[in-house]
XYZ file of C-alpha atoms in Angstrom:
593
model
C -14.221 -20.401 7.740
C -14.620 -17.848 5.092
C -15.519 -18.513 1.985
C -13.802 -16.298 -0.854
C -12.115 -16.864 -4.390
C -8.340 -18.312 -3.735
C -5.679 -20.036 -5.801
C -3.938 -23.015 -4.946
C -0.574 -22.340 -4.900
C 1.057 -25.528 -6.538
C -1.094 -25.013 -9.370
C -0.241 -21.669 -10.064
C 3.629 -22.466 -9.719
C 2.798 -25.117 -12.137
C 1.131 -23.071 -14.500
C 3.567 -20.106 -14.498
C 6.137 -22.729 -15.483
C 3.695 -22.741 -18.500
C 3.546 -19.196 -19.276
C 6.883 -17.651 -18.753
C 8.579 -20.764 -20.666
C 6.148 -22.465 -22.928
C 7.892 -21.408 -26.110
C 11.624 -22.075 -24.725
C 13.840 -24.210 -26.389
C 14.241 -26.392 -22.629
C 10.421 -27.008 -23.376
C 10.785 -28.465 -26.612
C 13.437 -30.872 -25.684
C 11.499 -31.445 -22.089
C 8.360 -31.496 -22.429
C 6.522 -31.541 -18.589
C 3.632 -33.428 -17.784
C 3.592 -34.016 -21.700
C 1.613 -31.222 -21.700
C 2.080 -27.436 -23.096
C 0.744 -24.079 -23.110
C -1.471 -24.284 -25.938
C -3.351 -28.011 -25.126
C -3.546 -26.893 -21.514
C -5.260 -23.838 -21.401
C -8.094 -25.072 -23.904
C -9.633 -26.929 -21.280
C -11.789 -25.498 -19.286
C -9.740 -26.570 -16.165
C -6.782 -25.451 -17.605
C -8.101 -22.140 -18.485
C -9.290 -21.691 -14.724
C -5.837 -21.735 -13.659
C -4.507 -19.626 -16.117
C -6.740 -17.022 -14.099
C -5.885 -18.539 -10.949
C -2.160 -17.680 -11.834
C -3.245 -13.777 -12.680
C -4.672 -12.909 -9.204
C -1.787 -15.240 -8.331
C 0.064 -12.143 -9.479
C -1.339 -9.931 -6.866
C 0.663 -10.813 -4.051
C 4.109 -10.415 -5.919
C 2.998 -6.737 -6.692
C 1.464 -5.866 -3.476
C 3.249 -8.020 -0.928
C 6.977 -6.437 -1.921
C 8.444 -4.072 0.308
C 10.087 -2.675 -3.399
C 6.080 -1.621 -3.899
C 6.007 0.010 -0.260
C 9.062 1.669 -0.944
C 7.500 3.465 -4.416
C 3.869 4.334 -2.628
C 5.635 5.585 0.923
C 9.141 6.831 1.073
C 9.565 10.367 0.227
C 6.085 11.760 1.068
C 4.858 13.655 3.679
C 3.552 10.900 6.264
C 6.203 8.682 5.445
C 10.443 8.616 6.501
C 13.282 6.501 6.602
C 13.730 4.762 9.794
C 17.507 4.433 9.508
C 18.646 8.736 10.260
C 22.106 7.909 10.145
C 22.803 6.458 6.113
C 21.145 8.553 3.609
C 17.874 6.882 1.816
C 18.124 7.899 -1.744
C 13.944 7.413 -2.193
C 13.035 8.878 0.909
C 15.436 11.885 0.496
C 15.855 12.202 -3.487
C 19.706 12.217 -3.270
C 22.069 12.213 -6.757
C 22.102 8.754 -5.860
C 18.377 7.909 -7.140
C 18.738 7.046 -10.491
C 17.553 4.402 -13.372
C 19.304 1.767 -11.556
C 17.504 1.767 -8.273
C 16.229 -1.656 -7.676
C 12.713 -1.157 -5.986
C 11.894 0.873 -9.448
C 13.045 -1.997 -11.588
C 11.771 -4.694 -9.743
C 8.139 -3.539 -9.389
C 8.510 -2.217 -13.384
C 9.387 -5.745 -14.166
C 6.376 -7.637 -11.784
C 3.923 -5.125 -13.138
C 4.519 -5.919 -16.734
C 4.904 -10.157 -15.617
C 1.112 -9.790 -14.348
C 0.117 -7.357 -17.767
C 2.105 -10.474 -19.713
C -0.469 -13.120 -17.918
C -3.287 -11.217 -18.137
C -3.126 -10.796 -21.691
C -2.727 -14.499 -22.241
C -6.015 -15.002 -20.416
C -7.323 -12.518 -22.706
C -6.031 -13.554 -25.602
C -6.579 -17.482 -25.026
C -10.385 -16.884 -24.079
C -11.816 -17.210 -27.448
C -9.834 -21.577 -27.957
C -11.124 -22.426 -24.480
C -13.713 -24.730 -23.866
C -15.663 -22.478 -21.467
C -19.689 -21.733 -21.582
C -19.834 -17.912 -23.258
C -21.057 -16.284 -19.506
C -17.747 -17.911 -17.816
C -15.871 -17.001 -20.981
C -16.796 -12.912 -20.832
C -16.709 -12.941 -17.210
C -13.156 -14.364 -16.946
C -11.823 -11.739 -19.742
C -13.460 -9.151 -18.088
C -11.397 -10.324 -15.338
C -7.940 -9.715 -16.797
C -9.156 -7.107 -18.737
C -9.519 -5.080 -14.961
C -6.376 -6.247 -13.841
C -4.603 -5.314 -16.894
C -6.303 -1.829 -16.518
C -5.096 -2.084 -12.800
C -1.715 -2.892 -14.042
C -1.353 -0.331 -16.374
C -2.510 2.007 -14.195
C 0.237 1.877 -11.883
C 2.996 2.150 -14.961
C 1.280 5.322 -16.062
C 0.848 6.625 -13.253
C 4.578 6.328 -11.959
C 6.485 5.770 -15.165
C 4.455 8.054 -17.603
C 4.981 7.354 -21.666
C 5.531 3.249 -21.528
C 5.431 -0.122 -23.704
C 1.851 -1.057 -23.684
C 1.935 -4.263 -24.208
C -1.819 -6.075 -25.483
C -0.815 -9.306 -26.567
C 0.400 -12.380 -25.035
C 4.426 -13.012 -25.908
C 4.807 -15.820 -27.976
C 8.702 -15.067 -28.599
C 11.395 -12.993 -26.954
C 11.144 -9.093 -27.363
C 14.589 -7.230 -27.913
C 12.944 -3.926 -28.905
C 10.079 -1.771 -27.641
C 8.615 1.611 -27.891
C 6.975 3.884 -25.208
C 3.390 4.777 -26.140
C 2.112 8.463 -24.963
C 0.346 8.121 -21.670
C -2.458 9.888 -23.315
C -2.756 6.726 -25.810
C -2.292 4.448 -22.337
C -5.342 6.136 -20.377
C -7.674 5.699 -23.336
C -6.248 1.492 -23.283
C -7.382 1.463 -19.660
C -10.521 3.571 -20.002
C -11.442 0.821 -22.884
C -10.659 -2.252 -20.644
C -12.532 -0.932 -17.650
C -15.406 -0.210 -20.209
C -16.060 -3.413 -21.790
C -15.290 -4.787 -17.631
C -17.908 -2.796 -16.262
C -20.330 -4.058 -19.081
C -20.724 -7.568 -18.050
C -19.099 -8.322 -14.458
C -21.940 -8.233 -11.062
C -21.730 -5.407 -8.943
C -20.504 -7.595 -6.302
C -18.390 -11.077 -5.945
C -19.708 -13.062 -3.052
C -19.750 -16.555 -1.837
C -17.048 -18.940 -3.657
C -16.819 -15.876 -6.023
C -15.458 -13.642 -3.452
C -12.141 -12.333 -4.680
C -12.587 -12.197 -8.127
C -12.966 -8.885 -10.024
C -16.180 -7.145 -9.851
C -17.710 -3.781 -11.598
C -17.884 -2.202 -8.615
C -13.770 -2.441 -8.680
C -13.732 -1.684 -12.121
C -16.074 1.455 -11.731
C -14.148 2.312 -8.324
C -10.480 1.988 -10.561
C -12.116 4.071 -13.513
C -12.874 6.318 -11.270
C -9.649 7.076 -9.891
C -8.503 6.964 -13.796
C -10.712 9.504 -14.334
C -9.474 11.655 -11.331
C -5.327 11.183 -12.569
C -5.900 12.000 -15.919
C -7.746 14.999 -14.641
C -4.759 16.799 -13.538
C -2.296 15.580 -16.637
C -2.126 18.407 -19.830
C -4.079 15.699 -22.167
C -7.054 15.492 -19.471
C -10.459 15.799 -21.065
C -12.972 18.186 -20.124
C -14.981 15.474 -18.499
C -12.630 13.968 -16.232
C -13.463 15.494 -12.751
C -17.334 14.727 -13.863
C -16.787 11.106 -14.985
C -14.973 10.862 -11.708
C -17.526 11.939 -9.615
C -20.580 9.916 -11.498
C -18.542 6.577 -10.979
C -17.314 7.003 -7.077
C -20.827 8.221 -6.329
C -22.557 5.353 -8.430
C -20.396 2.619 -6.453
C -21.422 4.595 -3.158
C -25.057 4.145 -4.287
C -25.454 1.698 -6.043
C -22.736 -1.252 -5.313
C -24.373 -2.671 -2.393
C -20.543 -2.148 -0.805
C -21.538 0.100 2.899
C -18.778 1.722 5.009
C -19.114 -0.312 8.498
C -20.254 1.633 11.314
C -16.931 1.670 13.221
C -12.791 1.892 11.797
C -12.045 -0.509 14.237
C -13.947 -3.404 12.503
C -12.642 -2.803 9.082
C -9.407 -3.543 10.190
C -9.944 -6.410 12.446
C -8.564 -9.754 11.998
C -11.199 -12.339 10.828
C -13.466 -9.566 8.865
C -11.480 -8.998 6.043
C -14.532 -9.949 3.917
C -16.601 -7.593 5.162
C -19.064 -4.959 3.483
C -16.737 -2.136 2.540
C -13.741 -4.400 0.806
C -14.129 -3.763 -2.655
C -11.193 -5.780 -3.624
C -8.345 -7.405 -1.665
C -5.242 -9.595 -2.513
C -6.315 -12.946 -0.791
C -4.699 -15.059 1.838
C -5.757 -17.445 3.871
C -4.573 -20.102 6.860
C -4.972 -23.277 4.895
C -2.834 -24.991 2.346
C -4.733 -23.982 -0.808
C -5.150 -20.150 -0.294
C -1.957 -20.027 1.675
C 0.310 -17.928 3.970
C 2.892 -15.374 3.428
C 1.492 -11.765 4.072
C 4.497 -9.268 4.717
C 2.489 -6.288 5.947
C 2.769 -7.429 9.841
C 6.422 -6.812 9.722
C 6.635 -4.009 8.247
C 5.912 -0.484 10.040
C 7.742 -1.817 13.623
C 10.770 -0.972 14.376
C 13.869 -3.537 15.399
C 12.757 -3.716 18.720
C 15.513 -6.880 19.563
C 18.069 -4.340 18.994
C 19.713 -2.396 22.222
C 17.337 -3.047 24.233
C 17.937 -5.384 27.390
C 15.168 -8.084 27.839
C 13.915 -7.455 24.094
C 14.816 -10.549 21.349
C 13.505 -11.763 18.817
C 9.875 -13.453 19.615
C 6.871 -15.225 18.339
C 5.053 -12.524 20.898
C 5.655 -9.241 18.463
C 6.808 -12.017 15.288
C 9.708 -10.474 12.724
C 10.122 -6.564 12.005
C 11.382 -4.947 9.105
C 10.983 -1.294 10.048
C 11.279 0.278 6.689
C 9.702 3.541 7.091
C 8.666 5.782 10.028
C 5.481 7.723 10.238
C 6.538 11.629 10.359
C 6.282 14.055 13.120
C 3.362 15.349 10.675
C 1.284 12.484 10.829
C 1.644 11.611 14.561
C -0.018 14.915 15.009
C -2.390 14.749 12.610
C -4.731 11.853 14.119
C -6.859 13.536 16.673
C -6.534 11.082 19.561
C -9.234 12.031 21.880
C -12.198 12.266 18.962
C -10.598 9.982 15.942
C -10.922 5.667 16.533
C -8.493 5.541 13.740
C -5.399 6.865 15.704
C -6.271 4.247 18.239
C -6.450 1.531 15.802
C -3.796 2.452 13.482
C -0.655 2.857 15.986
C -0.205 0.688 19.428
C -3.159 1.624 22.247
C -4.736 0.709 24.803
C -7.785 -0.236 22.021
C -4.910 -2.639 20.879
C -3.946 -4.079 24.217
C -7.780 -5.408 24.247
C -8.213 -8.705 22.513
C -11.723 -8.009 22.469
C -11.287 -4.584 20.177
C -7.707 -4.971 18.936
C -6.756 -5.341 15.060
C -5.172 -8.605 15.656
C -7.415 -10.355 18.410
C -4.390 -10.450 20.500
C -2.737 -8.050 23.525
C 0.482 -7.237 21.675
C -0.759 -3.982 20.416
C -0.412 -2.329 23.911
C 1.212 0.984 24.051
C 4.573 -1.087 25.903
C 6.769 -3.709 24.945
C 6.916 -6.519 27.470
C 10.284 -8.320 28.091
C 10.262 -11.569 25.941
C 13.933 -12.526 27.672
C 14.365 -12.541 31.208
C 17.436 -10.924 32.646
C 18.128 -11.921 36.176
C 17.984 -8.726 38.220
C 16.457 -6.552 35.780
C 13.214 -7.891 33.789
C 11.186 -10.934 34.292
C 8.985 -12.378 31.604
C 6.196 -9.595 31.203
C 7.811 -6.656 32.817
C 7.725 -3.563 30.645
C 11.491 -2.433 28.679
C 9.565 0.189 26.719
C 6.554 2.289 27.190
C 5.049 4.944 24.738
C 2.777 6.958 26.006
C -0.402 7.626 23.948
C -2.944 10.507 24.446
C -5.731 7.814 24.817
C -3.591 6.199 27.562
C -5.258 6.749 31.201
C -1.292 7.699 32.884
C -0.534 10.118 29.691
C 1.422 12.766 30.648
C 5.098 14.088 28.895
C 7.794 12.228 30.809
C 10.652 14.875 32.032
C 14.239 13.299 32.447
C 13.707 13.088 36.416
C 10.528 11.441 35.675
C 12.347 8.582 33.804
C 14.864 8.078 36.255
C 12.028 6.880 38.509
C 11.635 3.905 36.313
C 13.555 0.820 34.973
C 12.335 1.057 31.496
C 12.716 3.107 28.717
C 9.731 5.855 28.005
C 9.911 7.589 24.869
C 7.619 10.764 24.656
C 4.891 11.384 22.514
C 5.363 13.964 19.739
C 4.659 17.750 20.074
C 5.084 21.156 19.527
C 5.407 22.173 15.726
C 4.821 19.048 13.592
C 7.731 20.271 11.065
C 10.549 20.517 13.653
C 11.721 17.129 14.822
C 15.019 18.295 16.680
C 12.987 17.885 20.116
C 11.146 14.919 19.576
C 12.495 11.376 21.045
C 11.589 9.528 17.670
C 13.404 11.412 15.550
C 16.485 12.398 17.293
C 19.856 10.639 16.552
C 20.899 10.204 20.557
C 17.470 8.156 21.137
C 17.853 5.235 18.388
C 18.975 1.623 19.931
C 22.656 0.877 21.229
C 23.069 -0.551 17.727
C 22.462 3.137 15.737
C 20.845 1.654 12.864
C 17.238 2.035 14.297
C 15.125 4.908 15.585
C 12.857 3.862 17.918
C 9.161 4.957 17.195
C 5.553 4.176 18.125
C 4.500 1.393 16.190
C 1.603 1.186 13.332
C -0.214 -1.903 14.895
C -3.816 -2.299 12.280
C -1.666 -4.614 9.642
C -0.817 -7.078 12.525
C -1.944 -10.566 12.739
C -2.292 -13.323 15.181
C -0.944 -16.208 12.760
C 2.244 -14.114 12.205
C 5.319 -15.537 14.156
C 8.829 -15.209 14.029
C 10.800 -17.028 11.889
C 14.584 -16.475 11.900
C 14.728 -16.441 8.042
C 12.268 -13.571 8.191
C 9.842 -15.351 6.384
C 6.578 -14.135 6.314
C 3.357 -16.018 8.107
C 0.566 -13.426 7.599
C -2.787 -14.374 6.279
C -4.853 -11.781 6.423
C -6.051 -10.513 3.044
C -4.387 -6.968 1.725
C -6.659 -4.671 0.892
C -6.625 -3.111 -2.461
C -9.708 -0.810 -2.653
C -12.045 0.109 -0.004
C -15.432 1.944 -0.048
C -13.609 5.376 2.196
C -11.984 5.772 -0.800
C -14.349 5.770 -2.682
C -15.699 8.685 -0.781
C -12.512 10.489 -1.067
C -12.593 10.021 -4.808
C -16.234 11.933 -4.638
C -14.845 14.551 -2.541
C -11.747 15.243 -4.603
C -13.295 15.459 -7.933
C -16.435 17.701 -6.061
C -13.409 20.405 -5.173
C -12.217 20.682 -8.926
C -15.308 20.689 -9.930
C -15.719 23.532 -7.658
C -18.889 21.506 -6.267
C -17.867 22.534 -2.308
C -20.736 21.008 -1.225
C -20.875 17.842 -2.153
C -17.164 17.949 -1.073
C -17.703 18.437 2.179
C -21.088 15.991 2.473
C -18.666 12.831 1.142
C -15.691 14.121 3.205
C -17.708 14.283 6.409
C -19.152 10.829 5.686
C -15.784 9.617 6.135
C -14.447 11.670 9.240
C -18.131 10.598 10.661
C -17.658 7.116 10.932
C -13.953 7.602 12.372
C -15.742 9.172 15.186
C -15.467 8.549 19.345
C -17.907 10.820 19.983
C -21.073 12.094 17.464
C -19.973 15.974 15.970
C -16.726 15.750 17.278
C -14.876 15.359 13.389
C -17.103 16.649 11.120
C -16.658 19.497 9.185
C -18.907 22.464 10.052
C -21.650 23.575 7.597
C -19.706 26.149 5.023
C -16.558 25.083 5.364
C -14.158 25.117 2.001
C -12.800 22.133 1.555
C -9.272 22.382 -0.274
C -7.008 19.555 -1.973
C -5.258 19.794 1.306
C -7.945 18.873 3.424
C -8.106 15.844 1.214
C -4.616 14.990 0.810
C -4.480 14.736 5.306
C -7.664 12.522 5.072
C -6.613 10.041 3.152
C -3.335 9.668 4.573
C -5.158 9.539 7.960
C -7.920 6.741 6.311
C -5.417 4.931 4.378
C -2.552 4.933 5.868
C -0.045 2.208 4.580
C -2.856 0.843 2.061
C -3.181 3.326 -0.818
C -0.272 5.182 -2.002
C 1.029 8.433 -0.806
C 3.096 9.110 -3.143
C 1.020 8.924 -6.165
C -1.806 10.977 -4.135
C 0.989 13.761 -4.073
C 1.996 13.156 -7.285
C -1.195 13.758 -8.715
C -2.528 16.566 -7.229
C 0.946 17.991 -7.582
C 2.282 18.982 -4.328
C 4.438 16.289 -3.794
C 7.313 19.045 -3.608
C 5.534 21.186 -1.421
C 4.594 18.636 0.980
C 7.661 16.852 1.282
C 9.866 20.018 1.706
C 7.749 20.994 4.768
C 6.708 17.847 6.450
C 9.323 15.109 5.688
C 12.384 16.482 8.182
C 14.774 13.891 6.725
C 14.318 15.041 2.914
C 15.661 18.210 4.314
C 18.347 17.364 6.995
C 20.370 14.744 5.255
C 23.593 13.418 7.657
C 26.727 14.259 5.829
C 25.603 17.303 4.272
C 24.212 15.526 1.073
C 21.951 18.020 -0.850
C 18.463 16.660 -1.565
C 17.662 16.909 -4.945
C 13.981 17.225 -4.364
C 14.240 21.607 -4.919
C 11.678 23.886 -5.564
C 10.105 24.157 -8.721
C 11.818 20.701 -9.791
C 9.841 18.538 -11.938
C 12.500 15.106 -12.696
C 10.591 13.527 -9.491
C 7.355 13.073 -10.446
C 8.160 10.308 -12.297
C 9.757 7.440 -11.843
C 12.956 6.822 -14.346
C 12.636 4.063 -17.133
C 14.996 1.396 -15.118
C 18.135 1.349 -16.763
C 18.430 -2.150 -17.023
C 15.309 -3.060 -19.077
C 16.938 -0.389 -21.754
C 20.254 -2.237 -21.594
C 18.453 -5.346 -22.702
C 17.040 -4.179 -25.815
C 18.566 -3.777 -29.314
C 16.772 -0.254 -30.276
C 17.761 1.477 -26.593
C 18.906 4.101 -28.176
C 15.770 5.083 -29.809
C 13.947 5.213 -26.113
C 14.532 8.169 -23.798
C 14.313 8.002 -20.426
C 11.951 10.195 -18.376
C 13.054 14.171 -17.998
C 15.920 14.771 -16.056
C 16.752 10.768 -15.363
């Protein structure tokens, strides 16, 4: 069993209770366990699980599909799987506005977690800790408060920072200049990186580390970059921390993509930081990501239900024509480890130890005359597949099941292509069919007809490949090409089959471009898109030529998402958290929203 730091679940329920409550009226009158914020978290046990209940806060952030829907919808590797009903996210319709709920909900869980962490910060100095525990466990918060606030200025711009724990309610607020927000951040990750280890292991593994914090200041350091009130240094200070945590962490990409992603090695060497899970009742169950990224396969399709063999689907998102033809097949392992392969059909090599990945759905319902138990209803070729070919219509007839064709052709023009085309989605019309992303997957995840979620494996946060991609990126605007391309081709090395086959030849230039493909092709569905794009600033100029949907809306809606328009790169203030406070008319909303 693997060791790591977890949270036991009751007591973080229990001690939420405390902070989101402890200075309510119902409290005064009630008073639980005859206990209250104040004499609880004074004790050194009490204090523990105040920090227990901040990475508790992980998982609401990072396991909702509302925080999927922000990072991947409406980017270049990323579509709607629904082609009928418009997606306002995905295709920036006059319909996205301040009320859209995935923007308010993951506004409101970022600033609950900044709200907990600053109570563990601000509750250190009463608790009866030893000093080392007590500055290690506020450099804690103090990174995931830098974390958190990261993500609000990143998406949301000029917002309430917020530094001190809530002892009342708030009914006004004021949005503080980003500018004022990065140097908050750059402070917390300072005094962070000043006293944590380099690395967490043991019983430790899980918490906070400065090789996060120097990994997270990093990428700081690379956003503000870009932004009008960048400093001079930024692209430097970016490069001096991703390269220091490549050197110096002790953290080592693994020698093959297929073990970072396989189930039972989460802890592994390159993890910097990961939102834990586990299979037992203290570190618990409840990981979303295996459902997400696979289609409704129960629906229209004879001898297909819903089964404990594939577990629940929520197919929110497609990959784009773009990114199917972006993995190389033949020389990359990733493209056999990210989607359904023949790698995945092997328990021996596939992400979830299981043979569920394989490039076919097996019947899970027998039909009397048509499918027994086992017999394939849908096959998808794959280029590492020994019968690949392209399937012609007289080809298909040969067969009882249903083949859909691999992408190809012109990676912009999905008219031809059977997973994008209105006329090949299930009987039902609500769901394209599409080769499934299969590395999230997980052999404890079964189906539950409440669509609960079983997973246990750990979500990772920050890995050491991006790391290298940080180096890279802040090497081209430095204009430093060649230490570029040296941490670029350390990453497209270890993705390869065959030695040579993916590096980068000696001289080439290596553009934001080049950058912006390999870490959708390294991170897929773990880092987001969207804020990759919206920092470097082609999130218009990708989306308009990749993302077919954006373009072709059904009903001849009009995306919004036009040339030269900047409203969309950031999110709107939700409209709802303005409605609730006395001064909203003193707060504008971002430009355009």
């Amino acid at each position: 069993m693997k060791r790591k730091y977890i949270f036991n679940l009751r007591a973080v329920a229990f001690l939420m209770l405390f902070i989101n409550y402890s200075c309510s009226d119902f409290l005064d009158e009630v008073n639980w366990s005859s206990q209250t914020a104040d004499n609880l978290f004074v004790t050194s046990e009490g204090y523990e699980k105040l920090i227990n209940g901040c990475y508790s806060d992980l998982r609401t952030i990072y396991n909702s599909k509302d925080f999927l829907n922000l990072g991947w919808l409406g980017t270049d590797i990323i579509s709607q799987n629904n082609r009928i009903s418009t997606n306002d996210l995905n295709q920036y319709t006059v319909n996205y506005d301040s009320n859209n709920g995935s923007v308010n909900s993951t506004w409101n869980n970022l600033y609950k977690a900044m709200k907990n962490a600053n109570s563990a910060i601000g509750r250190a100095d009463a608790a009866n800790l030893d000093a080392s525990v007590r500055a290690q466990r506020v450099a804690e918060a103090k990174t995931l408060r830098a974390l958190y606030l990261f993500h609000i200025v990143h998406n949301w711009g000029d917002a309430p920072l917020m530094l001190e724990e809530p002892k009342a309610p708030i009914s006004t607020a004021v949005r503080t200049p980003a500018a004022e927000i990065y140097t908050q951040i750059l402070s917390d990750l300072a005094d962070a990186i000043a006293v944590l280890p380099a690395r967490q292991t043991g019983s430790n593994y899980g918490r906070m580390s400065s090789s996060v914090a120097k990994h997270l200041r990093a990428l700081v350091y690379l956003t503000r970059g870009y932004q009008t009130y960048a400093e001079s240094t930024d692209f430097q200070n970016a490069f001096n921390d991703a390269t220091a945590v490549i050197q110096n962490s002790g953290h080592n990409l693994l020698a093959d993509f297929k073990d970072v992603h396989r189930q039972g090695n989460e802890e592994n060497s390159e993890i910097l930081f990961s939102v834990q899970y586990g299979t037992d009742a203290v570190s618990g169950i409840g990981n979303s990501m295996p459902k997400y990224f696979l289609f409704p396969y129960r629906e229209g399709y004879t001898g297909l239900a819903k089964d404990s063999y594939y577990g629940n689907d929520d197919g929110f998102a497609l990959p784009t024509k773009y990114l199917y033809l972006l993995f190389d097949w033949q020389n990359d392992r990733r493209a056999e480890v990210t989607f359904m392969s023949p790698l995945n059909a092997n328990p021996a090599t596939s992400a979830d130890g299981k043979n569920t990945g394989k490039n076919w759905f097996q019947c899970v319902q027998p039909v009397t005359g048509t499918f027994e138990l086992g017999d394939t209803v849908i096959y998808f070729p794959v280029p590492t597949d020994p019968n690949f070919k392209y399937w012609t219509e007289a080809d298909k007839d040969k067969v009882d099941y249903v083949v859909f064709n691999f992408p190809t052709g012109d990676p912009d023009n999905w008219v031809n292509d059977e997973y994008f085309k209105t006329g090949y989605q299930a009987t039902s019309l609500t769901s394209r069919t599409w080769l499934p992303v299969w590395k999230f997957k997980d052999a404890n995840a079964y189906y539950l007809e409440s669509g609960a979620s079983t997973g246990t494996r750990d979500i990772y946060v920050f890995r050491l490949a991006e790391t290298y991609l940080i180096a890279a990126e802040s090497a081209v605007k430095l204009n430093k090409n060649g230490d570029a391309l040296t941490y670029l081709n350390e990453v497209r090395k270890r993705a390869e089959k065959l030695a040579g086959s993916l590096q980068y030849s000696a001289g080439t230039t290596v553009t934001l471009d080049m950058i912006l493909d390999e870490r959708a092709l390294e991170l897929f569905g773990e880092v987001s898109h969207w804020n990759d794009l919206q920092r470097t600033g082609t999130l218009i100029e990708r989306v308009r030529k990749h993302n077919w949907d954006a373009m072709n809306i059904t009903g001849g809606i009009q995306t919004q998402l036009t040339e030269g328009a900047t409203k969309y790169l950031l999110r709107p203030i939700p409209l709802a958290w303005l409605n609730s406070l006395e001064n909203q008319d003193e707060i504008s909303n971002n430009p355009g929203w």
